[in-house]
Amino acid sequence: MAKKKENCIFCKIANGEISSNILYEDEDIIAFLDASPTTKGHALVVTKEHFDNVLYVPKDLIGKAFSVAQKIGQAEVSLFDAKGVNILTNAGEAAGQTVMHFHIHVIPRYDPNDGLQIGFTPKMIEKFDLPVLVNEIKKRI
Ligand code: 5GP
Ligand code: ZN
């Protein structure tokens, strides 16, 4: 049985203590509709085992979870004739994570103004030595 965390809402959904609109389920992964959808079809793909966020999920499970997210994205885009889909995961409060159990959002997109706003405004004013930065990152991958 997958490891659970006390009082975690997605652990409770994963083991059936709280009901949800389930789209997919296997021994490791469960996917269900978001309770407060940003767009029609907004779904969440979750590992049944509790990991705080994407940074802690083992390699085999991360692959499985994204594969399910891709399948749901493909199904929803064709079913709803969506114009695109955002498949994303937030890690940490600073990144907008509110439920601290790893999950992938699958958000079909119908229009650029349909609810999800993601802006990549350049805000970096601090200058870095890029070759040093690249080396430091590469060493840790
Ligand atoms: P986050 O901000 O952590 O990336 O996203 C958490 C998501 O979980 C939100 O979109 C929120 O609507 C959804 N959510 C929170 N509680 C529940 C719940 O009890 N059931 C379902 N289906 N979704 C939930
Ligand atoms: Zn959990």
PDB file of C-alpha atoms and ligand atoms in Angstrom:
ATOM      1  CA  MET A   1       0.000   0.000   0.000  1.00  0.00           C
ATOM      2  CA  ALA A   2       1.285   3.471  -0.954  1.00  0.00           C
ATOM      3  CA  LYS A   3       2.636   5.710   1.818  1.00  0.00           C
ATOM      4  CA  LYS A   4       0.120   8.310   3.006  1.00  0.00           C
ATOM      5  CA  LYS A   5       0.485  11.557   4.889  1.00  0.00           C
ATOM      6  CA  GLU A   6      -1.863  12.433   7.714  1.00  0.00           C
ATOM      7  CA  ASN A   7      -4.459  15.081   6.809  1.00  0.00           C
ATOM      8  CA  CYS A   8      -3.410  15.236   3.150  1.00  0.00           C
ATOM      9  CA  ILE A   9      -6.455  15.815   0.953  1.00  0.00           C
ATOM     10  CA  PHE A  10      -4.969  14.046  -2.095  1.00  0.00           C
ATOM     11  CA  CYS A  11      -3.919  11.036   0.009  1.00  0.00           C
ATOM     12  CA  LYS A  12      -7.556  10.854   1.112  1.00  0.00           C
ATOM     13  CA  ILE A  13      -8.759  11.052  -2.505  1.00  0.00           C
ATOM     14  CA  ALA A  14      -6.170   8.431  -3.548  1.00  0.00           C
ATOM     15  CA  ASN A  15      -7.421   5.920  -0.996  1.00  0.00           C
ATOM     16  CA  GLY A  16     -11.104   6.672  -1.524  1.00  0.00           C
ATOM     17  CA  GLU A  17     -11.776   8.439   1.803  1.00  0.00           C
ATOM     18  CA  ILE A  18     -12.915  11.519  -0.127  1.00  0.00           C
ATOM     19  CA  SER A  19     -14.868  11.193  -3.352  1.00  0.00           C
ATOM     20  CA  SER A  20     -13.755  12.759  -6.615  1.00  0.00           C
ATOM     21  CA  ASN A  21     -14.647  12.557 -10.294  1.00  0.00           C
ATOM     22  CA  ILE A  22     -12.123   9.896 -11.259  1.00  0.00           C
ATOM     23  CA  LEU A  23     -10.917   9.838 -14.876  1.00  0.00           C
ATOM     24  CA  TYR A  24      -8.186   7.205 -14.577  1.00  0.00           C
ATOM     25  CA  GLU A  25      -6.793   4.888 -11.932  1.00  0.00           C
ATOM     26  CA  ASP A  26      -4.109   2.212 -11.710  1.00  0.00           C
ATOM     27  CA  GLU A  27      -1.987   0.871  -8.856  1.00  0.00           C
ATOM     28  CA  ASP A  28       0.268   3.952  -8.778  1.00  0.00           C
ATOM     29  CA  ILE A  29      -1.659   6.863 -10.286  1.00  0.00           C
ATOM     30  CA  ILE A  30      -5.084   8.437  -9.943  1.00  0.00           C
ATOM     31  CA  ALA A  31      -6.470  11.266 -12.078  1.00  0.00           C
ATOM     32  CA  PHE A  32      -9.631  13.239 -11.323  1.00  0.00           C
ATOM     33  CA  LEU A  33     -11.326  16.512 -12.156  1.00  0.00           C
ATOM     34  CA  ASP A  34     -10.172  19.601 -10.275  1.00  0.00           C
ATOM     35  CA  ALA A  35     -12.847  20.727  -7.773  1.00  0.00           C
ATOM     36  CA  SER A  36     -12.387  24.375  -8.837  1.00  0.00           C
ATOM     37  CA  PRO A  37     -11.675  24.054 -12.545  1.00  0.00           C
ATOM     38  CA  THR A  38      -9.914  26.818 -14.427  1.00  0.00           C
ATOM     39  CA  THR A  39     -11.396  25.569 -17.696  1.00  0.00           C
ATOM     40  CA  LYS A  40     -13.735  22.770 -18.815  1.00  0.00           C
ATOM     41  CA  GLY A  41     -11.919  19.468 -18.270  1.00  0.00           C
ATOM     42  CA  HIS A  42      -9.284  20.778 -15.811  1.00  0.00           C
ATOM     43  CA  ALA A  43      -7.856  17.556 -14.387  1.00  0.00           C
ATOM     44  CA  LEU A  44      -5.261  16.569 -11.811  1.00  0.00           C
ATOM     45  CA  VAL A  45      -2.924  13.593 -12.105  1.00  0.00           C
ATOM     46  CA  VAL A  46      -1.622  12.395  -8.755  1.00  0.00           C
ATOM     47  CA  THR A  47       0.690   9.666  -7.501  1.00  0.00           C
ATOM     48  CA  LYS A  48      -1.132   7.502  -4.966  1.00  0.00           C
ATOM     49  CA  GLU A  49       1.941   7.581  -2.782  1.00  0.00           C
ATOM     50  CA  HIS A  50       2.529  10.883  -1.033  1.00  0.00           C
ATOM     51  CA  PHE A  51       5.420  13.013  -2.310  1.00  0.00           C
ATOM     52  CA  ASP A  52       5.467  16.694  -1.378  1.00  0.00           C
ATOM     53  CA  ASN A  53       6.109  17.843  -4.936  1.00  0.00           C
ATOM     54  CA  VAL A  54       7.661  16.909  -8.293  1.00  0.00           C
ATOM     55  CA  LEU A  55      11.215  17.229  -6.945  1.00  0.00           C
ATOM     56  CA  TYR A  56      10.731  14.178  -4.705  1.00  0.00           C
ATOM     57  CA  VAL A  57       8.979  11.771  -7.082  1.00  0.00           C
ATOM     58  CA  PRO A  58      11.007   8.699  -8.192  1.00  0.00           C
ATOM     59  CA  LYS A  59      11.892   8.502 -11.888  1.00  0.00           C
ATOM     60  CA  ASP A  60       9.583   5.608 -12.823  1.00  0.00           C
ATOM     61  CA  LEU A  61       6.573   7.248 -11.198  1.00  0.00           C
ATOM     62  CA  ILE A  62       7.223  10.659 -12.720  1.00  0.00           C
ATOM     63  CA  GLY A  63       7.271   9.015 -16.143  1.00  0.00           C
ATOM     64  CA  LYS A  64       4.019   7.204 -15.441  1.00  0.00           C
ATOM     65  CA  ALA A  65       2.315  10.334 -14.133  1.00  0.00           C
ATOM     66  CA  PHE A  66       3.287  12.458 -17.152  1.00  0.00           C
ATOM     67  CA  SER A  67       2.243   9.671 -19.490  1.00  0.00           C
ATOM     68  CA  VAL A  68      -1.243   9.687 -17.925  1.00  0.00           C
ATOM     69  CA  ALA A  69      -1.313  13.506 -18.126  1.00  0.00           C
ATOM     70  CA  GLN A  70      -0.429  13.306 -21.828  1.00  0.00           C
ATOM     71  CA  LYS A  71      -3.219  10.758 -22.457  1.00  0.00           C
ATOM     72  CA  ILE A  72      -5.797  12.907 -20.682  1.00  0.00           C
ATOM     73  CA  GLY A  73      -4.587  15.969 -22.600  1.00  0.00           C
ATOM     74  CA  GLN A  74      -4.920  14.128 -25.917  1.00  0.00           C
ATOM     75  CA  ALA A  75      -8.387  12.826 -25.030  1.00  0.00           C
ATOM     76  CA  GLU A  76      -9.683  16.183 -23.858  1.00  0.00           C
ATOM     77  CA  VAL A  77      -8.276  18.218 -26.739  1.00  0.00           C
ATOM     78  CA  SER A  78      -9.996  15.972 -29.255  1.00  0.00           C
ATOM     79  CA  LEU A  79     -13.210  15.547 -27.235  1.00  0.00           C
ATOM     80  CA  PHE A  80     -13.692  19.252 -26.474  1.00  0.00           C
ATOM     81  CA  ASP A  81     -12.018  20.556 -29.626  1.00  0.00           C
ATOM     82  CA  ALA A  82      -9.711  22.570 -27.358  1.00  0.00           C
ATOM     83  CA  LYS A  83      -7.154  24.813 -29.005  1.00  0.00           C
ATOM     84  CA  GLY A  84      -4.336  23.715 -26.689  1.00  0.00           C
ATOM     85  CA  VAL A  85      -3.540  22.369 -23.249  1.00  0.00           C
ATOM     86  CA  ASN A  86      -1.298  23.385 -20.372  1.00  0.00           C
ATOM     87  CA  ILE A  87       0.303  20.446 -18.571  1.00  0.00           C
ATOM     88  CA  LEU A  88       2.084  21.797 -15.528  1.00  0.00           C
ATOM     89  CA  THR A  89       3.050  21.156 -11.945  1.00  0.00           C
ATOM     90  CA  ASN A  90       3.706  23.657  -9.185  1.00  0.00           C
ATOM     91  CA  ALA A  91       6.445  22.883  -6.657  1.00  0.00           C
ATOM     92  CA  GLY A  92       6.535  24.934  -3.481  1.00  0.00           C
ATOM     93  CA  GLU A  93       4.431  27.805  -2.206  1.00  0.00           C
ATOM     94  CA  ALA A  94       6.501  30.352  -4.109  1.00  0.00           C
ATOM     95  CA  ALA A  95       5.524  28.533  -7.309  1.00  0.00           C
ATOM     96  CA  GLY A  96       1.813  28.572  -6.420  1.00  0.00           C
ATOM     97  CA  GLN A  97       1.484  25.092  -4.915  1.00  0.00           C
ATOM     98  CA  THR A  98      -1.405  24.983  -2.450  1.00  0.00           C
ATOM     99  CA  VAL A  99      -1.882  21.219  -2.014  1.00  0.00           C
ATOM    100  CA  MET A 100       1.439  19.781  -0.879  1.00  0.00           C
ATOM    101  CA  HIS A 101       0.990  16.380  -2.533  1.00  0.00           C
ATOM    102  CA  PHE A 102       2.532  16.061  -6.001  1.00  0.00           C
ATOM    103  CA  HIS A 103       0.049  16.636  -8.811  1.00  0.00           C
ATOM    104  CA  ILE A 104       0.088  17.557 -12.483  1.00  0.00           C
ATOM    105  CA  HIS A 105      -2.534  19.958 -13.819  1.00  0.00           C
ATOM    106  CA  VAL A 106      -4.031  19.182 -17.232  1.00  0.00           C
ATOM    107  CA  ILE A 107      -5.814  22.341 -18.353  1.00  0.00           C
ATOM    108  CA  PRO A 108      -7.453  22.341 -21.789  1.00  0.00           C
ATOM    109  CA  ARG A 109      -7.284  25.788 -23.386  1.00  0.00           C
ATOM    110  CA  TYR A 110     -10.000  27.312 -25.489  1.00  0.00           C
ATOM    111  CA  ASP A 111      -8.883  30.905 -25.676  1.00  0.00           C
ATOM    112  CA  PRO A 112      -5.903  32.910 -24.363  1.00  0.00           C
ATOM    113  CA  ASN A 113      -8.343  34.732 -22.011  1.00  0.00           C
ATOM    114  CA  ASP A 114     -10.165  31.637 -20.724  1.00  0.00           C
ATOM    115  CA  GLY A 115      -8.880  31.837 -17.154  1.00  0.00           C
ATOM    116  CA  LEU A 116      -5.281  30.670 -16.905  1.00  0.00           C
ATOM    117  CA  GLN A 117      -2.730  33.463 -16.994  1.00  0.00           C
ATOM    118  CA  ILE A 118       0.903  32.495 -17.304  1.00  0.00           C
ATOM    119  CA  GLY A 119       3.263  35.353 -17.951  1.00  0.00           C
ATOM    120  CA  PHE A 120       6.981  35.066 -18.584  1.00  0.00           C
ATOM    121  CA  THR A 121       7.737  38.716 -18.068  1.00  0.00           C
ATOM    122  CA  PRO A 122      11.502  39.283 -17.997  1.00  0.00           C
ATOM    123  CA  LYS A 123      12.168  40.535 -14.488  1.00  0.00           C
ATOM    124  CA  MET A 124      15.766  39.455 -13.972  1.00  0.00           C
ATOM    125  CA  ILE A 125      17.703  42.610 -13.440  1.00  0.00           C
ATOM    126  CA  GLU A 126      20.533  40.952 -11.549  1.00  0.00           C
ATOM    127  CA  LYS A 127      23.338  40.061 -13.941  1.00  0.00           C
ATOM    128  CA  PHE A 128      24.949  36.620 -13.743  1.00  0.00           C
ATOM    129  CA  ASP A 129      28.165  35.256 -15.152  1.00  0.00           C
ATOM    130  CA  LEU A 130      26.403  32.850 -17.531  1.00  0.00           C
ATOM    131  CA  PRO A 131      29.270  30.383 -18.170  1.00  0.00           C
ATOM    132  CA  VAL A 132      29.716  30.010 -14.378  1.00  0.00           C
ATOM    133  CA  LEU A 133      25.969  29.623 -13.917  1.00  0.00           C
ATOM    134  CA  VAL A 134      25.766  26.963 -16.640  1.00  0.00           C
ATOM    135  CA  ASN A 135      28.680  25.028 -15.141  1.00  0.00           C
ATOM    136  CA  GLU A 136      27.239  25.096 -11.654  1.00  0.00           C
ATOM    137  CA  ILE A 137      23.893  23.770 -12.894  1.00  0.00           C
ATOM    138  CA  LYS A 138      25.448  21.089 -15.119  1.00  0.00           C
ATOM    139  CA  LYS A 139      27.545  19.748 -12.248  1.00  0.00           C
ATOM    140  CA  ARG A 140      24.399  19.069 -10.226  1.00  0.00           C
ATOM    141  CA  ILE A 141      22.322  17.341 -12.898  1.00  0.00           C
TER     142      ILE A 141
HETATM  143  P1  5GP B   1      -1.909  23.765  -6.746  1.00  0.00           P
HETATM  144  O1  5GP B   1      -2.227  25.218  -6.522  1.00  0.00           O
HETATM  145  O2  5GP B   1      -1.417  23.106  -5.477  1.00  0.00           O
HETATM  146  O3  5GP B   1      -0.994  23.533  -7.913  1.00  0.00           O
HETATM  147  O4  5GP B   1      -3.281  23.104  -7.158  1.00  0.00           O
HETATM  148  C1  5GP B   1      -4.138  22.455  -6.261  1.00  0.00           C
HETATM  149  C2  5GP B   1      -5.428  22.197  -6.994  1.00  0.00           C
HETATM  150  O5  5GP B   1      -6.171  21.259  -6.250  1.00  0.00           O
HETATM  151  C3  5GP B   1      -6.316  23.433  -7.177  1.00  0.00           C
HETATM  152  O6  5GP B   1      -6.552  23.649  -8.563  1.00  0.00           O
HETATM  153  C4  5GP B   1      -7.596  23.082  -6.417  1.00  0.00           C
HETATM  154  O7  5GP B   1      -8.754  23.537  -7.062  1.00  0.00           O
HETATM  155  C5  5GP B   1      -7.551  21.565  -6.356  1.00  0.00           C
HETATM  156  N1  5GP B   1      -8.190  20.978  -5.198  1.00  0.00           N
HETATM  157  C6  5GP B   1      -7.997  21.349  -3.894  1.00  0.00           C
HETATM  158  N2  5GP B   1      -8.736  20.565  -3.075  1.00  0.00           N
HETATM  159  C7  5GP B   1      -9.385  19.673  -3.871  1.00  0.00           C
HETATM  160  C8  5GP B   1     -10.291  18.599  -3.605  1.00  0.00           C
HETATM  161  O8  5GP B   1     -10.643  18.287  -2.463  1.00  0.00           O
HETATM  162  N3  5GP B   1     -10.756  17.906  -4.677  1.00  0.00           N
HETATM  163  C9  5GP B   1     -10.368  18.193  -5.954  1.00  0.00           C
HETATM  164  N4  5GP B   1     -10.888  17.451  -6.930  1.00  0.00           N
HETATM  165  N5  5GP B   1      -9.531  19.206  -6.244  1.00  0.00           N
HETATM  166  C10 5GP B   1      -9.035  19.934  -5.212  1.00  0.00           C
HETATM  167 ZN    ZN B   2      -0.677  13.157   0.248  1.00  0.00          ZN
END
